[in-house]
mmCIF file of C-alpha atoms in Angstrom:
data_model
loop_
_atom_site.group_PDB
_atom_site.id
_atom_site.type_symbol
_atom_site.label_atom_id
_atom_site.label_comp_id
_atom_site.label_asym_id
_atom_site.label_seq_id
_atom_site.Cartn_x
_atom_site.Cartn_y
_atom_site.Cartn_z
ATOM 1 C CA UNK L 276 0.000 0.000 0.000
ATOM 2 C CA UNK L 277 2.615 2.382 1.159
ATOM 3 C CA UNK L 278 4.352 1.714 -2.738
ATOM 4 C CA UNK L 279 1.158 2.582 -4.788
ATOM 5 C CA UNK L 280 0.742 5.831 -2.274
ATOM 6 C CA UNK L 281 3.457 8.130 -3.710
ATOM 7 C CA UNK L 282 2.524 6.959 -7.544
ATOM 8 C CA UNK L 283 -0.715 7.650 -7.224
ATOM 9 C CA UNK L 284 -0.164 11.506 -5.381
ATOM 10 C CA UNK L 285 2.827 11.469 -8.493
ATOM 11 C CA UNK L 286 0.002 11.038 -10.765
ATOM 12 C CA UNK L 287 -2.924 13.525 -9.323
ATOM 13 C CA UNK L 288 0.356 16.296 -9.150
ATOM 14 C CA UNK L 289 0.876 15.227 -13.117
ATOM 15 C CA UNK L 290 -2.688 15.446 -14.103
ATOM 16 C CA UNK L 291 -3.111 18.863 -12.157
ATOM 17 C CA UNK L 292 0.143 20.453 -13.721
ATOM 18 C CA UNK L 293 -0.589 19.732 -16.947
ATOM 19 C CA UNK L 294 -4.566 20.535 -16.130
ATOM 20 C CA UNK L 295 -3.125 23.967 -14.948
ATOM 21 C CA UNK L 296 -0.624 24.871 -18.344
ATOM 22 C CA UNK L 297 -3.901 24.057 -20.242
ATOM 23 C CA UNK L 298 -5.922 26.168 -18.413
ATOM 24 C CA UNK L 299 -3.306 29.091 -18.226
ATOM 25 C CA UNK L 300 -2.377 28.532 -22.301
ATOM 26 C CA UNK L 301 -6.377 28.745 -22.705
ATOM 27 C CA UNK L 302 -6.668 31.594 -21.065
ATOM 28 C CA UNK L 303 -3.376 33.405 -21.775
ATOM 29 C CA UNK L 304 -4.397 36.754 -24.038
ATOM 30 C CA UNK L 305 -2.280 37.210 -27.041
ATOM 31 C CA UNK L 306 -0.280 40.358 -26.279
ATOM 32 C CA UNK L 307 -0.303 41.266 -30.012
ATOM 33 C CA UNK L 308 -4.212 41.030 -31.312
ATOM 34 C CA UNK L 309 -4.587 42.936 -27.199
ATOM 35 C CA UNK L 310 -2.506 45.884 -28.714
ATOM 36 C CA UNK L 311 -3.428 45.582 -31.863
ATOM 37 C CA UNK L 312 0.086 46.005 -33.373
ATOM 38 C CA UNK L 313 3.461 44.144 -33.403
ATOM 39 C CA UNK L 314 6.827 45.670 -32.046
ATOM 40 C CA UNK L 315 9.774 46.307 -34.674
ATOM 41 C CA UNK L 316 12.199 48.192 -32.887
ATOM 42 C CA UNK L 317 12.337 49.210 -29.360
ATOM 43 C CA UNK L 318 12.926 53.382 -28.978
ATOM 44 C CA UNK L 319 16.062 54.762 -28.856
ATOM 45 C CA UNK L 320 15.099 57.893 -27.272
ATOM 46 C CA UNK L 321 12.946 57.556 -24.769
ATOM 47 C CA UNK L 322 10.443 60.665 -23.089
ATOM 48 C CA UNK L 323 12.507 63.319 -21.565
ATOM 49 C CA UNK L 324 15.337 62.507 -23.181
ATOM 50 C CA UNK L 325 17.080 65.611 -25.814
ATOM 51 C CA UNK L 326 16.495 64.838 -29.354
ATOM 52 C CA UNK L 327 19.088 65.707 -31.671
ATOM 53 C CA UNK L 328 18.859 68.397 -34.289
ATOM 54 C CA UNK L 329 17.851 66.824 -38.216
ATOM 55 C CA UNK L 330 20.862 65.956 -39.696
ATOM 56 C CA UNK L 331 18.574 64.784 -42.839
ATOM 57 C CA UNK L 332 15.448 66.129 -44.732
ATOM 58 C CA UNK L 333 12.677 67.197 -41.998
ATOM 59 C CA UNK L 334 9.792 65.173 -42.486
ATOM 60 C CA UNK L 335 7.743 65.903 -39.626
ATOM 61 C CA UNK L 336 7.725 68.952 -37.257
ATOM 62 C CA UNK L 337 5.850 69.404 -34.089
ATOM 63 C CA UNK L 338 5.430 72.975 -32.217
ATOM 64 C CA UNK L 339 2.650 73.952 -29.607
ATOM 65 C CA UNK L 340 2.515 73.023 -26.081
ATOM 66 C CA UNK L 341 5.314 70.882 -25.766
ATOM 67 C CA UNK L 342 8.334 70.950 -24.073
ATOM 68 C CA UNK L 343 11.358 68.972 -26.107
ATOM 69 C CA UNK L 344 12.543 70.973 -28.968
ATOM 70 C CA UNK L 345 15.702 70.765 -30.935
ATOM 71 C CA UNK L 346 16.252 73.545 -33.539
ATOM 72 C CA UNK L 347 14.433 77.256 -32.671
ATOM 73 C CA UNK L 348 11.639 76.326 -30.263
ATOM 74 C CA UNK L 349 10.343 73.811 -32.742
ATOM 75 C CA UNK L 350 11.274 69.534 -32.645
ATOM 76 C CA UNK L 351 12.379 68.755 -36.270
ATOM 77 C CA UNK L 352 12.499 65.148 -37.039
ATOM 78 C CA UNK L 353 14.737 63.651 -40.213
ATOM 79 C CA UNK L 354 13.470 60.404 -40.832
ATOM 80 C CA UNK L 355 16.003 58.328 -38.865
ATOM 81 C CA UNK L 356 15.580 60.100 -35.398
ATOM 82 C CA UNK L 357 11.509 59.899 -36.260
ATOM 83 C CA UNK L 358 12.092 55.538 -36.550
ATOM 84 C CA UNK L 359 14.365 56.146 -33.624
ATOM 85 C CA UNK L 360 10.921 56.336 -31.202
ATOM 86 C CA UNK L 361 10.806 52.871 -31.925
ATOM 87 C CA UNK L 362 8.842 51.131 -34.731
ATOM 88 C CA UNK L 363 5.284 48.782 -34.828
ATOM 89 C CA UNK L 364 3.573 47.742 -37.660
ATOM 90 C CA UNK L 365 -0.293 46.178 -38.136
ATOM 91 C CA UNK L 366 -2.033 45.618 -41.514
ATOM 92 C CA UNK L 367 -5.197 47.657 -42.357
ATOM 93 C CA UNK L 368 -7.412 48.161 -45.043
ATOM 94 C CA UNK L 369 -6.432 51.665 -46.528
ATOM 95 C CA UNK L 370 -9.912 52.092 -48.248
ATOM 96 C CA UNK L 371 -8.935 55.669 -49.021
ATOM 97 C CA UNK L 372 -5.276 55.697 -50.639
ATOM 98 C CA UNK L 373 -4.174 52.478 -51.730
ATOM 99 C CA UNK L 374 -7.686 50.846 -51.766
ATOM 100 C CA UNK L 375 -6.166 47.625 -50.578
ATOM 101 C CA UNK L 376 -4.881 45.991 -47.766
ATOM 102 C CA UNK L 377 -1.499 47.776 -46.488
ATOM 103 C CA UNK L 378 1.108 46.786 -43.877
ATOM 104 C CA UNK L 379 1.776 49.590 -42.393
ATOM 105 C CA UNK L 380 5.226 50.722 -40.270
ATOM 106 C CA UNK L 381 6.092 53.562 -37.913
ATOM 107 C CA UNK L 382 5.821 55.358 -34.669
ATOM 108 C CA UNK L 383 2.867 55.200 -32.482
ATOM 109 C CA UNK L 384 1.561 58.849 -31.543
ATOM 110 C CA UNK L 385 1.918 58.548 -28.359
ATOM 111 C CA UNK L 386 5.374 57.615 -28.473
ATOM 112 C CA UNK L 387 5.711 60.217 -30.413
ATOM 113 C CA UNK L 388 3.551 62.787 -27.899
ATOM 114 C CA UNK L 389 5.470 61.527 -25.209
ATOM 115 C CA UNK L 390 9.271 62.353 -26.724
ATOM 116 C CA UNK L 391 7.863 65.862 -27.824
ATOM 117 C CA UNK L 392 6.470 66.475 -23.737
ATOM 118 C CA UNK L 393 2.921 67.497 -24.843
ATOM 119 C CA UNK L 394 1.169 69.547 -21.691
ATOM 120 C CA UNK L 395 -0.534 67.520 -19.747
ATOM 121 C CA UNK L 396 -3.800 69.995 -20.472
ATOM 122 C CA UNK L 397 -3.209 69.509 -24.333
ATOM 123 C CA UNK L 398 -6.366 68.268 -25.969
ATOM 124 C CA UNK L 399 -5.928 68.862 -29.825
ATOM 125 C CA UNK L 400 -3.290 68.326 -32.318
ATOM 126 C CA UNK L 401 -3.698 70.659 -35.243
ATOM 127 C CA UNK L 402 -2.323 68.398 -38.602
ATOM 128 C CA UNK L 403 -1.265 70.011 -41.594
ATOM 129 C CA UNK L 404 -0.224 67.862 -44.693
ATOM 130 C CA UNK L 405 2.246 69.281 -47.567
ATOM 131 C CA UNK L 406 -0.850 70.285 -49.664
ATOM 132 C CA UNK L 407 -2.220 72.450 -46.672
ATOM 133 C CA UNK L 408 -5.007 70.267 -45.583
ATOM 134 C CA UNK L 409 -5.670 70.456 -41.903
ATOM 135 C CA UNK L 410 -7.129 68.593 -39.751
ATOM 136 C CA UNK L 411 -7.543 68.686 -35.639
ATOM 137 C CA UNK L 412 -7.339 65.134 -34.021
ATOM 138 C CA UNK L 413 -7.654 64.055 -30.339
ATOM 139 C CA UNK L 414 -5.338 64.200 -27.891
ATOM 140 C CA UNK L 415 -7.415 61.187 -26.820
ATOM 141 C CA UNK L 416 -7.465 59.285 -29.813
ATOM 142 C CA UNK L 417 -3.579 58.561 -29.483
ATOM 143 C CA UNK L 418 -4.441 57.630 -25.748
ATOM 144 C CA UNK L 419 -7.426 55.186 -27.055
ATOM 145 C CA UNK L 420 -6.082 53.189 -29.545
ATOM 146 C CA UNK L 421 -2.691 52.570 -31.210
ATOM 147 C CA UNK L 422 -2.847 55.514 -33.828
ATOM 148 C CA UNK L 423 0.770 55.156 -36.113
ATOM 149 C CA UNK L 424 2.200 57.672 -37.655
ATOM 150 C CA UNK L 425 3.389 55.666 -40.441
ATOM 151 C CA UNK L 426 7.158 55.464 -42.391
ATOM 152 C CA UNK L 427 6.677 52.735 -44.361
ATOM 153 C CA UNK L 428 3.678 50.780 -46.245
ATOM 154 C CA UNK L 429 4.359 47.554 -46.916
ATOM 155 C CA UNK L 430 7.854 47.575 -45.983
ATOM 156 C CA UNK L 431 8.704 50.521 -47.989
ATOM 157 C CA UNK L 432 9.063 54.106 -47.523
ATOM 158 C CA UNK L 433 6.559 56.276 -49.183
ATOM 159 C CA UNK L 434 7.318 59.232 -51.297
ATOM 160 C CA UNK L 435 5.371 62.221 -51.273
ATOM 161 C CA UNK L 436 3.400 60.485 -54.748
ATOM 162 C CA UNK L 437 2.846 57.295 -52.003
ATOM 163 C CA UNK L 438 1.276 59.211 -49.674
ATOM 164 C CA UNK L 439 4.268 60.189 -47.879
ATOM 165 C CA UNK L 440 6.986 60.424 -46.119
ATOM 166 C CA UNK L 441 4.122 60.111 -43.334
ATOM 167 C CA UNK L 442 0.432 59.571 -42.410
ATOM 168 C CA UNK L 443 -1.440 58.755 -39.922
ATOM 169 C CA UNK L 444 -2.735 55.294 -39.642
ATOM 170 C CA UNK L 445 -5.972 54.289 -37.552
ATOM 171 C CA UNK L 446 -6.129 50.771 -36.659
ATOM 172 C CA UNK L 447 -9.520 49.410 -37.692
ATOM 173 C CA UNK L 448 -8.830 45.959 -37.847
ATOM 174 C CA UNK L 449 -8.446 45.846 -33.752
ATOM 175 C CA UNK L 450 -10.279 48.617 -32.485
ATOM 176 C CA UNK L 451 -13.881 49.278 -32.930
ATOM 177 C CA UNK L 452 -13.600 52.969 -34.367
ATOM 178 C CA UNK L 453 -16.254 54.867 -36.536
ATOM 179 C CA UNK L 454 -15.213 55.523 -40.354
ATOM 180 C CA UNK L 455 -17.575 58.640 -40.446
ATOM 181 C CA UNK L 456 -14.957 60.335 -37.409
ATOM 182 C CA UNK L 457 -11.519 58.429 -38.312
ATOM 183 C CA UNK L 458 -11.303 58.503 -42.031
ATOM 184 C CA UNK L 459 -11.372 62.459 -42.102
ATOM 185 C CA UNK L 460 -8.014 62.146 -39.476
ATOM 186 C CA UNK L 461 -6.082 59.767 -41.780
ATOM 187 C CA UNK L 462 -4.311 62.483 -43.042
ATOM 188 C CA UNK L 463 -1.372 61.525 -45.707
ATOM 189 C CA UNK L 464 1.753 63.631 -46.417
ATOM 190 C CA UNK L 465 1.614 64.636 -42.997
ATOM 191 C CA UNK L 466 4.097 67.731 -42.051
ATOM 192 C CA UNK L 467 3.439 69.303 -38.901
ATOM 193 C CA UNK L 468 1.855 68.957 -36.042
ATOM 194 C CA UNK L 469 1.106 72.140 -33.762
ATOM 195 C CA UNK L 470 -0.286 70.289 -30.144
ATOM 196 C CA UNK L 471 -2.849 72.984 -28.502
#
């Protein structure tokens, strides 16, 4: 009796460890479909930290209520010290450009809000693209959902004629948003940013 003891507490400890990595593997959420996006490159620069002055073509420029600048009041970004923030990417359907399913790669906007020291009271970023089209998106939307502002599509960068050198991405594929209020913020050749 005292020899079948041990096997058969061996046994119930088996059958409850493996009963428990099923249960946990079940239940486990998958960190990437929970963000919604996959992580490229961790940042370089993190919040707080002085961002150098563009040694390459500006292709984004953010002014307003913030408190990191690098050249004259204003933070210039050259491409590299933009992917420097740290890179994701998620697919979408881009309905509006391409018309066709994109992967999409770049720096989330709050990353991005959070290098440039946006006021805590900020509520609006004001968007101008290279052909002067404005539009004023949410402080909160960057807070609510992993909004990109995008480098690449489909691995590549994208020229001004591509939409580029940035946009803003929403991601509808893991977030409930509305088209009617998101599509008009999905703003393409995307130059400044002036946080109010």
């Amino acid at each position: 009796m005292t020899t079948t003891r041990p096997t058969a507490l061996a046994a119930i400890t088996i059958a409850l460890c493996i009963l428990a990595t099923a249960c946990t593997t079940a239940t486990d959420p998958d960190p990437v479909a929970d963000r919604g996006y996959e992580r490229i490159t961790e940042a370089a620069i993190g919040p707080g930290e002085a961002i150098p002055a563009p040694t390459g073509d500006v292709v984004l420029t953010i002014t307003g209520a913030i408190t990191t600048t690098n050249v004259d009041g204003v933070l210039a970004l050259d491409m590299d010290t933009l992917e420097s923030l740290g890179l994701v990417s998620y697919e979408v359907d881009d309905d509006q450009a391409e018309g066709r399913r994109v992967m999409f790669t770049g720096v989330l906007l709050s990353d991005l809000l959070a290098a440039a020291g946006i006021a805590e009271d900020a509520e609006v970023l004001e968007m101008t693209a290279l052909n002067d089209y404005v539009v004023d998106v949410p402080v909160a939307d960057a807070e609510a959902s992993p909004v990109m502002v995008a480098t690449m599509s489909d691995e590549d960068r994208m020229p001004v004629s591509n939409y580029g050198p940035t946009r803003l991405v929403y991601p509808y594929d893991s977030h409930d948003l509305s088209p009617t209020i998101h599509d008009p913020r999905w703003i393409w050749q995307l130059a400044s940013i002036d946080v109010r």
